[in-house]
Structure formats: structure tokens, C-alpha cells
C-alpha positions as protocol buffer text, in pm:
chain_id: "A"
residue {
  index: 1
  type: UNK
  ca { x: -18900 y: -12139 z: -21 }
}
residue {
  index: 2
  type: UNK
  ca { x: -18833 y: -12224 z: 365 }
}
residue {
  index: 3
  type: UNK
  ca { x: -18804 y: -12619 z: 404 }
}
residue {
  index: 4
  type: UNK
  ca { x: -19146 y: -12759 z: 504 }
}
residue {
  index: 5
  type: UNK
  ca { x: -19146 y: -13029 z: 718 }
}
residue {
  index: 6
  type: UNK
  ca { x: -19552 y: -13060 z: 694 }
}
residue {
  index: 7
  type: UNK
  ca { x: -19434 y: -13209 z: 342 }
}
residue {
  index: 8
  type: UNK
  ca { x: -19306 y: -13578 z: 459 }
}
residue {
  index: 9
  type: UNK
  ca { x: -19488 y: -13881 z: 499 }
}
residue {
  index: 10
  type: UNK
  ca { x: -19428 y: -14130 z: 740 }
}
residue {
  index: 11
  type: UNK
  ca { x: -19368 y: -14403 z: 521 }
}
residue {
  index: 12
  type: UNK
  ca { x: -19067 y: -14262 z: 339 }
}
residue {
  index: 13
  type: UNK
  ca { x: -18703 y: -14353 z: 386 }
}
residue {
  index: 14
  type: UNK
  ca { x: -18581 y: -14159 z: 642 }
}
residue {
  index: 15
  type: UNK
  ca { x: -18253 y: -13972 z: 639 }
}
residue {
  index: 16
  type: UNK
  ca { x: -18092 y: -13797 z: 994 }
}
residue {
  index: 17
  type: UNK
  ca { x: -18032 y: -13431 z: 917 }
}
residue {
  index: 18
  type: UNK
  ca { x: -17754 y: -13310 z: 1257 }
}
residue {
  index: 19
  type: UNK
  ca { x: -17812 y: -12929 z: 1309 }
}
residue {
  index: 20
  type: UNK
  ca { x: -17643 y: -12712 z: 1542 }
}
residue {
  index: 21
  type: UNK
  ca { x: -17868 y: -12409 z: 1628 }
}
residue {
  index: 22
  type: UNK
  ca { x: -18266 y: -12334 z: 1696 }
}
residue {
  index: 23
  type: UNK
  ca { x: -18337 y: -12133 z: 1383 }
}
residue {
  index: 24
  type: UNK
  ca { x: -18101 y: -12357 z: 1198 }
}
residue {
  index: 25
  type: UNK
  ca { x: -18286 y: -12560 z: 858 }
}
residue {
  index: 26
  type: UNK
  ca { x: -18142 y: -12794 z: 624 }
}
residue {
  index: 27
  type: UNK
  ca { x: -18233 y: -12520 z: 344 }
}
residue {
  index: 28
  type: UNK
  ca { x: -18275 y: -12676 z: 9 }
}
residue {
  index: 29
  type: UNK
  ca { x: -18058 y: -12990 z: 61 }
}
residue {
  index: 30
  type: UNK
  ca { x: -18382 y: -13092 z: 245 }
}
residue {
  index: 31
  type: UNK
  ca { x: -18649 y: -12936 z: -1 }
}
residue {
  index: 32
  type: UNK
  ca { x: -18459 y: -13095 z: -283 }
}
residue {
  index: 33
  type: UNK
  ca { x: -18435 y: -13462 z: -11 }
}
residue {
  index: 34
  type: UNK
  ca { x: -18827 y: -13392 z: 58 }
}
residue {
  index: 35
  type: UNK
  ca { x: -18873 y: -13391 z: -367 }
}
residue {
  index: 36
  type: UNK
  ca { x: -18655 y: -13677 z: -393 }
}
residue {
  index: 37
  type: UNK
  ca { x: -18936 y: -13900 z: -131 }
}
residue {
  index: 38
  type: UNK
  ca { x: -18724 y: -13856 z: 181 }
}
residue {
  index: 39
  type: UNK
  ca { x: -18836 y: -13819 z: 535 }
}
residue {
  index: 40
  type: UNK
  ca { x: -18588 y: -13590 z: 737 }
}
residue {
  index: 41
  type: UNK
  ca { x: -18555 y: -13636 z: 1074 }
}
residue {
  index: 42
  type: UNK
  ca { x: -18429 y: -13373 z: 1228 }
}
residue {
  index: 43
  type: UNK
  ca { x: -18214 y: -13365 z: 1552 }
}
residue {
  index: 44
  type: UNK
  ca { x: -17993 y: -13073 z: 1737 }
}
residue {
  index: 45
  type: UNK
  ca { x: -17787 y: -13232 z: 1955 }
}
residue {
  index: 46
  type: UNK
  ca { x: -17626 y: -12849 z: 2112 }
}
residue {
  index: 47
  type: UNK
  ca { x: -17954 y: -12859 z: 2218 }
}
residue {
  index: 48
  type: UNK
  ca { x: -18011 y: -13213 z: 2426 }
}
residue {
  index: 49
  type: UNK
  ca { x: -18129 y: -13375 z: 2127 }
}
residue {
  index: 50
  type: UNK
  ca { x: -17968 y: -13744 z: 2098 }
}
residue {
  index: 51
  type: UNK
  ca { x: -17815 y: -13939 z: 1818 }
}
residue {
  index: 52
  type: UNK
  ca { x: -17966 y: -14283 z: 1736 }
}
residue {
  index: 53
  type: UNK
  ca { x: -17675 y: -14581 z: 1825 }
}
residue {
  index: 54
  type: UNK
  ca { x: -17790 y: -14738 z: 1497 }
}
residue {
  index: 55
  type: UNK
  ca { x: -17874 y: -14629 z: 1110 }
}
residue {
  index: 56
  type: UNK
  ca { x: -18088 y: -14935 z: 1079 }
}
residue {
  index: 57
  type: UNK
  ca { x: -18392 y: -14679 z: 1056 }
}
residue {
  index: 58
  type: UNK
  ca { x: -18249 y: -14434 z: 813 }
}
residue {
  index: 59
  type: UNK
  ca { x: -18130 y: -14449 z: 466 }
}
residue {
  index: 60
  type: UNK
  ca { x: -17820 y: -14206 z: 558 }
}
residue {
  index: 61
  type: UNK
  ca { x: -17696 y: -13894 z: 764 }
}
residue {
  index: 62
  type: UNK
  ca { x: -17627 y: -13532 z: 726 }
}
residue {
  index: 63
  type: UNK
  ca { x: -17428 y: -13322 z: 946 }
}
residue {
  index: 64
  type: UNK
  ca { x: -17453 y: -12958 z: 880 }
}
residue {
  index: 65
  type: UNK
  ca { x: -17273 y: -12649 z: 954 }
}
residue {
  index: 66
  type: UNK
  ca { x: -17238 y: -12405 z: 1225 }
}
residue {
  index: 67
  type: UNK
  ca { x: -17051 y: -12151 z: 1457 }
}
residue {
  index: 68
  type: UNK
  ca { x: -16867 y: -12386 z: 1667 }
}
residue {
  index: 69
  type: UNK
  ca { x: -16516 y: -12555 z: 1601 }
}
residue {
  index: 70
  type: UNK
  ca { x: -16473 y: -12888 z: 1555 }
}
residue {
  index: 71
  type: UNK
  ca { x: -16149 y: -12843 z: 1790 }
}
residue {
  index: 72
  type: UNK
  ca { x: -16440 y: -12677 z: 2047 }
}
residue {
  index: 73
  type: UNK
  ca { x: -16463 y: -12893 z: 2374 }
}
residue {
  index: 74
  type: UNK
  ca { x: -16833 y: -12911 z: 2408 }
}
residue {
  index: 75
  type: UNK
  ca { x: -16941 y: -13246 z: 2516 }
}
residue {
  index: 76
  type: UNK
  ca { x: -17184 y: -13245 z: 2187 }
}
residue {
  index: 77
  type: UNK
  ca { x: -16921 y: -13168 z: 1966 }
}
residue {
  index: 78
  type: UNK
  ca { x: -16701 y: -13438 z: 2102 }
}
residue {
  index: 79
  type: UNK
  ca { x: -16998 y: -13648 z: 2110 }
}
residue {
  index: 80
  type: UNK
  ca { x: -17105 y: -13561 z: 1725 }
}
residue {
  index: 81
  type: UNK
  ca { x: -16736 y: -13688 z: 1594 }
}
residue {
  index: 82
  type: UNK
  ca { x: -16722 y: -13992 z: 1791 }
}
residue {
  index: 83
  type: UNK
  ca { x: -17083 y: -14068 z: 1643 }
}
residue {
  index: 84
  type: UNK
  ca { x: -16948 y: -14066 z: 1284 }
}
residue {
  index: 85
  type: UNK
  ca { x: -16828 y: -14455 z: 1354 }
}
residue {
  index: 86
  type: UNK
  ca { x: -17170 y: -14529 z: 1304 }
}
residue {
  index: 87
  type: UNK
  ca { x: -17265 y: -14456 z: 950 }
}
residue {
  index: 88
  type: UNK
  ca { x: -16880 y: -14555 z: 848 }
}
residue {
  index: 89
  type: UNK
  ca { x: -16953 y: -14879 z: 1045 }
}
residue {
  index: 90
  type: UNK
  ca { x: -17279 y: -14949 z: 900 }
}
residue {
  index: 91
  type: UNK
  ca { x: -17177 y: -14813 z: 539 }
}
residue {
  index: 92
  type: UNK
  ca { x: -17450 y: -14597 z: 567 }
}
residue {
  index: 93
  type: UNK
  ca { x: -17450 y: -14239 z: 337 }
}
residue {
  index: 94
  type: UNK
  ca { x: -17314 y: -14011 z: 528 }
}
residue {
  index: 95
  type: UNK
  ca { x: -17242 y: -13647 z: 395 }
}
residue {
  index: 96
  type: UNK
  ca { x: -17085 y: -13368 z: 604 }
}
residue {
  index: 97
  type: UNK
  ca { x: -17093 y: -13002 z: 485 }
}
residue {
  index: 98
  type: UNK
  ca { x: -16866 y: -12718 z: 641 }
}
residue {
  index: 99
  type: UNK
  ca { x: -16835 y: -12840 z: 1019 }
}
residue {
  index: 100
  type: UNK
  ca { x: -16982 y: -13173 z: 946 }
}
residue {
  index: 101
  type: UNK
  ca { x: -16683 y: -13259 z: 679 }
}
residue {
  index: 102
  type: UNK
  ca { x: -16449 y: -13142 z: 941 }
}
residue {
  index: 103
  type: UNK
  ca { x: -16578 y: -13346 z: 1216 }
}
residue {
  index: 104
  type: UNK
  ca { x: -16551 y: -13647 z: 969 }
}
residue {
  index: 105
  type: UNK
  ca { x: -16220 y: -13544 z: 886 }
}
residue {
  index: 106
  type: UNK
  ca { x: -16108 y: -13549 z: 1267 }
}
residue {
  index: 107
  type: UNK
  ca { x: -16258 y: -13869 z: 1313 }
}
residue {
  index: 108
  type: UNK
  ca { x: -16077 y: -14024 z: 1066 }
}
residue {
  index: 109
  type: UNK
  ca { x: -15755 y: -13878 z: 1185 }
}
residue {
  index: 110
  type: UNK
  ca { x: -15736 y: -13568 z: 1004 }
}
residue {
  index: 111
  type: UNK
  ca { x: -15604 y: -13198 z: 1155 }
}
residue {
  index: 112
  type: UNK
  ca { x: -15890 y: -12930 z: 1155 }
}
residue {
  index: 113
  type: UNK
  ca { x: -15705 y: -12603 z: 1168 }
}
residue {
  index: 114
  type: UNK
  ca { x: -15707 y: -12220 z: 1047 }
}
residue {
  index: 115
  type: UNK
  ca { x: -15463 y: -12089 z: 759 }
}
residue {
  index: 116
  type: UNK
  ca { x: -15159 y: -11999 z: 902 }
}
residue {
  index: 117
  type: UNK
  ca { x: -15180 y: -11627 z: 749 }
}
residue {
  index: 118
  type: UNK
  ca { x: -15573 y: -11634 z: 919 }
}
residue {
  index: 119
  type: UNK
  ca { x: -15733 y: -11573 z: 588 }
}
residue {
  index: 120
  type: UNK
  ca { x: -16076 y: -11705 z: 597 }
}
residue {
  index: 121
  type: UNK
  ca { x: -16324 y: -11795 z: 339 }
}
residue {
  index: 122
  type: UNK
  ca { x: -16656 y: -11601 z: 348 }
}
residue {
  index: 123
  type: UNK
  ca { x: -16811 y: -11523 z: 16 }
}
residue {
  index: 124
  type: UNK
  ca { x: -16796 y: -11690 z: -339 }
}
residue {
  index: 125
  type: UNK
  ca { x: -16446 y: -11870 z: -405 }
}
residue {
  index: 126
  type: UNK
  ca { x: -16349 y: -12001 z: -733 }
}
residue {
  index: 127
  type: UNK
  ca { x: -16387 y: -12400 z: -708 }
}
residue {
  index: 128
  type: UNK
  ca { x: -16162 y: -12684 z: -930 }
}
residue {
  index: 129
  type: UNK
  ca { x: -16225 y: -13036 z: -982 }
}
residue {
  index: 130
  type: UNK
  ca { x: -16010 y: -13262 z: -945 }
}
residue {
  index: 131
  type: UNK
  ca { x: -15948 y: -13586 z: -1180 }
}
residue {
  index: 132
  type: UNK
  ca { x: -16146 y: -13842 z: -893 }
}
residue {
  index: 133
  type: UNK
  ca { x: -16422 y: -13577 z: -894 }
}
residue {
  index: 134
  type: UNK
  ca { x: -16452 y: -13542 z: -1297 }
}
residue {
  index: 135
  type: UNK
  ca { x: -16463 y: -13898 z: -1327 }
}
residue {
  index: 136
  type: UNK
  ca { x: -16739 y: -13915 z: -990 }
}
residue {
  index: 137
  type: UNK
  ca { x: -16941 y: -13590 z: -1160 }
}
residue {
  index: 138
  type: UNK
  ca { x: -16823 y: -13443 z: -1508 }
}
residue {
  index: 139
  type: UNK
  ca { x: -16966 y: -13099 z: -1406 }
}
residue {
  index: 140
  type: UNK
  ca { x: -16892 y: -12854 z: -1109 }
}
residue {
  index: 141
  type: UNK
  ca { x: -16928 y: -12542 z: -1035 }
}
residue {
  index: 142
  type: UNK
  ca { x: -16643 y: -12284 z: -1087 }
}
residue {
  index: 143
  type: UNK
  ca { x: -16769 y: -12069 z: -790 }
}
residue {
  index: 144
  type: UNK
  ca { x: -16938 y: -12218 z: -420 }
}
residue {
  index: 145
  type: UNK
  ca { x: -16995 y: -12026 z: -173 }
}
residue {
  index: 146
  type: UNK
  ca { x: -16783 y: -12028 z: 206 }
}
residue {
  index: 147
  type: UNK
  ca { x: -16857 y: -11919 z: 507 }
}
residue {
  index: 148
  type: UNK
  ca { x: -16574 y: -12059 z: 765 }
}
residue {
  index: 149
  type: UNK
  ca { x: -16225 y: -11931 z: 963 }
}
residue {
  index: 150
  type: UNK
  ca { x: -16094 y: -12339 z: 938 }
}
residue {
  index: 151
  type: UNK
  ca { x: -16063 y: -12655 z: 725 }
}
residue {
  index: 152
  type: UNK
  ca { x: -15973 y: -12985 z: 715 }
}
residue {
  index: 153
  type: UNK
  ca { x: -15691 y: -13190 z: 663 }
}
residue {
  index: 154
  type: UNK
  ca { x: -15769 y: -13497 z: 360 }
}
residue {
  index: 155
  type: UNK
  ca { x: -15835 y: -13748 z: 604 }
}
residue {
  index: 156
  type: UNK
  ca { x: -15565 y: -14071 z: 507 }
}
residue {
  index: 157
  type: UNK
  ca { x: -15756 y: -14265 z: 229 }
}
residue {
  index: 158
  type: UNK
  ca { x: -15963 y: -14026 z: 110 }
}
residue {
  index: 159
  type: UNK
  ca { x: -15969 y: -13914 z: -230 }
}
residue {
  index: 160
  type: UNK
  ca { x: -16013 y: -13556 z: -316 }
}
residue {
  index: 161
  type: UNK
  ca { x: -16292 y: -13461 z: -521 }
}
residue {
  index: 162
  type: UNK
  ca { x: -16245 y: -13072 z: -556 }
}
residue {
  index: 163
  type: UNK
  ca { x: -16001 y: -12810 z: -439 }
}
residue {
  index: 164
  type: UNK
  ca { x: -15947 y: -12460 z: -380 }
}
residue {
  index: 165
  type: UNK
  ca { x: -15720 y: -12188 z: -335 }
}
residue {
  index: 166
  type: UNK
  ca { x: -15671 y: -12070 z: 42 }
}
residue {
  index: 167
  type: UNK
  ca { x: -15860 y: -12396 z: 213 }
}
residue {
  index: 168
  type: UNK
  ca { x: -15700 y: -12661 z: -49 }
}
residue {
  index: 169
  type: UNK
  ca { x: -15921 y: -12928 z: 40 }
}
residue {
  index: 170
  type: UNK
  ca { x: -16320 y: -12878 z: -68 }
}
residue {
  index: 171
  type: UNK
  ca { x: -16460 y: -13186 z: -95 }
}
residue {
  index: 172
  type: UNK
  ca { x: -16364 y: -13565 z: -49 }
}
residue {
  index: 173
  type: UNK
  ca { x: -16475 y: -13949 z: -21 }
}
residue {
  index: 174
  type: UNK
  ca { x: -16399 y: -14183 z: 230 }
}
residue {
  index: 175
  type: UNK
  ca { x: -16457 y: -14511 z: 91 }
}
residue {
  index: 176
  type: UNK
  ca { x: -16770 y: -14577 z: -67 }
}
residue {
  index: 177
  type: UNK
  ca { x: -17020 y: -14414 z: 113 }
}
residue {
  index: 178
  type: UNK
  ca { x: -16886 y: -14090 z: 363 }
}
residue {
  index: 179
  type: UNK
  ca { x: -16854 y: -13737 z: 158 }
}
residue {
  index: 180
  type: UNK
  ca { x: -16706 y: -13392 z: 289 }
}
residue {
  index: 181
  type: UNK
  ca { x: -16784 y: -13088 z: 125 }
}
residue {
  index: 182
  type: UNK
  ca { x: -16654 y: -12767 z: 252 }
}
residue {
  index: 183
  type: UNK
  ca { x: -16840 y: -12489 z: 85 }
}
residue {
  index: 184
  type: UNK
  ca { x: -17235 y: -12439 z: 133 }
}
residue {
  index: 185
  type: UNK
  ca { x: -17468 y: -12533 z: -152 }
}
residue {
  index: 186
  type: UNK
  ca { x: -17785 y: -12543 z: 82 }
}
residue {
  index: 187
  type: UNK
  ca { x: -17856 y: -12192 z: 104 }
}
residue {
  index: 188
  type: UNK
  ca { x: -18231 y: -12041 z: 27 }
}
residue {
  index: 189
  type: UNK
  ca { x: -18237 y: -11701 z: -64 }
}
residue {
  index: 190
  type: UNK
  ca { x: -18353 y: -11627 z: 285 }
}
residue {
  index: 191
  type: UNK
  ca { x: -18113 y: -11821 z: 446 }
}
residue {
  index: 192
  type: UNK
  ca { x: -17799 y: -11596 z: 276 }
}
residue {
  index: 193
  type: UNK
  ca { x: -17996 y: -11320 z: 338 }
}
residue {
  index: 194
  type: UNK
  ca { x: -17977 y: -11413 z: 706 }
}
residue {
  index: 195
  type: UNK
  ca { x: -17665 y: -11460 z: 740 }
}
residue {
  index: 196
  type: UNK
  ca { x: -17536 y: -11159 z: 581 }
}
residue {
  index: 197
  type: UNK
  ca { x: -17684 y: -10968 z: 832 }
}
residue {
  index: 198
  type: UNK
  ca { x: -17593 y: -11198 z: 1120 }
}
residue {
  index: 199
  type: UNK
  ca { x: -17246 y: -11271 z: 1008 }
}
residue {
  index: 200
  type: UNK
  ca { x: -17191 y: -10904 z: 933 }
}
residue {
  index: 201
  type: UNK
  ca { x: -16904 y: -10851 z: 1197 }
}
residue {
  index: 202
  type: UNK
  ca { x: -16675 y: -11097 z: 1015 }
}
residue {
  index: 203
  type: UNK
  ca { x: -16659 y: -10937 z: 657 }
}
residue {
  index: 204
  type: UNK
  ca { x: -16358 y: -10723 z: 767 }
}
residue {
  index: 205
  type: UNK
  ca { x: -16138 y: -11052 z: 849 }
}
residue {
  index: 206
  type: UNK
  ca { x: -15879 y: -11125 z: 609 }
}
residue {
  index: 207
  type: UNK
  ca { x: -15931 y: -11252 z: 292 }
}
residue {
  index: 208
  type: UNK
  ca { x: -16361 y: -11231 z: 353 }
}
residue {
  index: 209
  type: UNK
  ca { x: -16593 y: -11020 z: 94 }
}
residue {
  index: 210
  type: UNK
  ca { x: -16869 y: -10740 z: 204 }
}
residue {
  index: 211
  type: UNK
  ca { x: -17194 y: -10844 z: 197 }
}
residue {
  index: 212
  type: UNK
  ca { x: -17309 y: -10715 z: -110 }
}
residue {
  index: 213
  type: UNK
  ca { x: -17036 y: -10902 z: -273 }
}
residue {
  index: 214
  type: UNK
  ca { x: -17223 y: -11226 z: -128 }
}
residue {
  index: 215
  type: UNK
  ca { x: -17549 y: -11073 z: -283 }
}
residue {
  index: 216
  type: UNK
  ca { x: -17410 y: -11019 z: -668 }
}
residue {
  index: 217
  type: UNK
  ca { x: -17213 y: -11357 z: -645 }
}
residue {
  index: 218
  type: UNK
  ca { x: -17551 y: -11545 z: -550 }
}
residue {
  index: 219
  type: UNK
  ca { x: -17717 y: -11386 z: -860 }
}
residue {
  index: 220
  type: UNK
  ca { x: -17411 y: -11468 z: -1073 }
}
residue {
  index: 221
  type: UNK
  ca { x: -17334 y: -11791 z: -984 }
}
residue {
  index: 222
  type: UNK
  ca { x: -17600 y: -11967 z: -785 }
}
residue {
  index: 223
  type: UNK
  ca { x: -17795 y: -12161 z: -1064 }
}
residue {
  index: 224
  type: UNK
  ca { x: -17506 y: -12399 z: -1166 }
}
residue {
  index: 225
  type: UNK
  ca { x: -17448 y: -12461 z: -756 }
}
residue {
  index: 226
  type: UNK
  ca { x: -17813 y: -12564 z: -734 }
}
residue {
  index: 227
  type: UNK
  ca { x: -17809 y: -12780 z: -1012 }
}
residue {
  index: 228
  type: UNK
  ca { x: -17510 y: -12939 z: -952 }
}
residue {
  index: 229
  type: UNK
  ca { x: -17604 y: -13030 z: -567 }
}
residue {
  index: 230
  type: UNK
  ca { x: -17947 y: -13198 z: -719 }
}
residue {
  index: 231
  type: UNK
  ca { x: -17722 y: -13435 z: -889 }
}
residue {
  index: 232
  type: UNK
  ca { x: -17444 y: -13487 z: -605 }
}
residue {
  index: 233
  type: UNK
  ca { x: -17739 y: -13578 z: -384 }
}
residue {
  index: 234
  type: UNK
  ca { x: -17830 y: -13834 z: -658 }
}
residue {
  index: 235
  type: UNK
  ca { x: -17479 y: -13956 z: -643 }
}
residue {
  index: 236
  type: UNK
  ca { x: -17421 y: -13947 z: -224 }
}
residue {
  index: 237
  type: UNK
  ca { x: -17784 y: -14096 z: -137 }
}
residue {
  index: 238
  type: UNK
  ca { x: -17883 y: -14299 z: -438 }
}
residue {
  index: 239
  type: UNK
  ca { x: -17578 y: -14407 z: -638 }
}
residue {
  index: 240
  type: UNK
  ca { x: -17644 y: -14267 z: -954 }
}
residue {
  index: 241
  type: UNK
  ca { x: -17312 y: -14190 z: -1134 }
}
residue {
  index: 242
  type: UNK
  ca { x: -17312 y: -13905 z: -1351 }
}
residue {
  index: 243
  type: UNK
  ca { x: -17219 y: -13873 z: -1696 }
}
């Protein structure tokens, strides 16, 4: 199921959702927002779209993935990272996923850089808690999928929620309210169909998987992902600890 947007009502909280292409969605992080009584308001600042100077008007922020480097130059990019003071200012939710954790990362003083051997991760990769993220979530899942040539450094005072084996940092906290994740729960069917296809020239760079390897692993391991981000967006957006 493609996200609907026809599905919000005015009068719900709103959250920002940052996107950085045309056809871009929030996949089922927003269908699983929309369920939760969220109203997503959608903005693609690559595209002339700008950023609100405030949160006042939203319950939290989302910055999502895309093909661009947070090391880039674009004036958006730039733009996006120097933004992040706002939700960290306001103590607003803020979760970044893929680029998003590694513009947060930068902002906060942290090194966004490729592994020095230039393996990537693209594909299912195995995934390990760490003791911060038992205690934040008791459950994870053991595989996530990746689709990215960088990551992030753990920004100074964040605590590391999950790790993994080439890109050692997968997810994080900053204080009590910012989150990083560096693998890709929000995917539809559709939308890893997609970028199998489009992403199709990178499966032969080190360390990547063919794309029927992406296929298999989303049939093998997809249903503990999903569940697992239903209750992490419990967690980032309303508080509610796990157990």
C-alpha cells in the first residue's frame, strides 16, 4: 500500500516529513504515522520547498534518505543540517534515517565518511543491539536492510542504540528527543521493488548483494523490521518505553 495522503485530517498533530526527490514517499513510516492520527506535512527542500524556522506547529520531524551526500555542497543540503538546531533547540522529536541520521550526526560534530576499504552496505545486514538500546527496546531485529556508500561518526554524547559490522554505528540518541537510524525500515513492497531496479548499477560495488538477494531477504526477514519500527515510532514520537 502506497502512502495516502487523502487519509489526514486537518486537525491532527502534524509531524514535518524532509524528502529529497519528486517520486520520493515516506513509505510506511507515514502509513503507520497516518494510523497512529498524524498529519504529515510533507516538504522537499532539493526542490525549493522551505523549512519552517519554528516546530511550534508540529509534534516532530523526519528527515529521510536519498542519493546525495551529506558532505555534498548543495545549498539545500547545507541548509537541511544547519536546520537540525531547530528541533534540538525546541526538544522537538526529531528522527533521521540513512542521510537524515548523517546530517544530524554532522551537525552535532560528527565525521560522515565512506569505509576506508569502500565496502558499502546495500542489501540485508545482520543488526546487534546494544545494552542502551535493550534497555530503550528489548527487541530488534537481527537483519535491516541498507542501502548507502557512507556513515556516520557517533556524534559526542550520543549513546548508541544498535551496531553493525562494516558501518559500526546503526542507530543512536542524542539527548532525549533526536534519533539516527542508519538502515531503512520504511520500505513498501513497491518501494524495494523500485529501487532494485533503479539502484541496479551499484550491486557490483564491494561488499553490496544482487538484487534478488534484496528480494529473498525482504521475504525472510521483513515482518520482525515492520513490527519493530511500529513500536520505535511509539518510542521516538510518543514516549512509550517498551518492555
Amino acid at each position: 500500500m502506497l502512502f495516502d495522503p487523502s487519509r489526514q485530517q486537518s486537525k491532527q498533530p502534524s509531524l514535518l516529513v524532509v524528502l529529497h526527490q519528486e517520486r520520493s514517499t515516506p513509505g510506511r513510516v507515514g502509513q503507520i504515522l497516518v494510523e497512529k492520527g498524524y498529519r504529515l506535512d510533507i516538504r522537499r527542500p532539493a526542490l525549493g520547498d522551505d523549512l519552517p524556522q519554528t516546530l511550534e506547529k508540529h509534534a516532530g520531524a523526519i528527515i529521510f534518505g536519498g542519493p546525495m551526500s551529506a558532505n555534498d555542497p548543495h545549498d539545500y543540503v547545507k541548509a537541511e543540517i544547519d536546520w537540525l538546531k531547530v528541533p534540538l533547540k525546541e526538544n522537538k522529536p526529531f528522527l533521521g534515517i540513512c542521510l537524515g541520521a548523517q546530517m544530524l550526526s554532522k551537525h552535532l560534530g560528527g565525521k560522515v565518511e565512506a569505509d576506508r576499504e569502500g565496502k558499502v552496505e546495500i542489501g540485508w545486514y545482520p543488526l546487534h543491539a546494544t545494552e542502551h538500546g535493550r534497555l530503550l527496546m528489548p527487541h530488534w531485529p537481527k537483519m535491516v536492510y541498507h542501502f548507502h556508500r557512507e556513515g556516520f561518526e557517533l556524534p559526542r554524547g550520543a549513546e548508541l542504540l544498535a551496531s553493525g559490522e562494516t558501518y559500526p554505528n546503526q542507530a543512536y540518541r542524542y539527548g532525549k528527543n533526536a534519533w539516527g537510524l542508519q538502515f531503512h525500515a520504511e520500505l513498501t513492497r513497491a518501494m524495494m521493488h523500485s529501487w532494485v531496479v533503479r539502484g541496479a548499477q551499484r550491486f557490483g560495488m564491494p561488499n553490496a548483494q544482487v538484487g534478488s538477494q534484496h528480494l529473498e531477504g525482504r521475504m525472510l526477514f521483513d515482518t520482525p523490521l515492520r513490527s519493530w519500527l511500529g513500536n520505535f515510532l511509539d518510542v521516538v514520537f510518543e514516549g512509550k518505553a517498551q518492555r
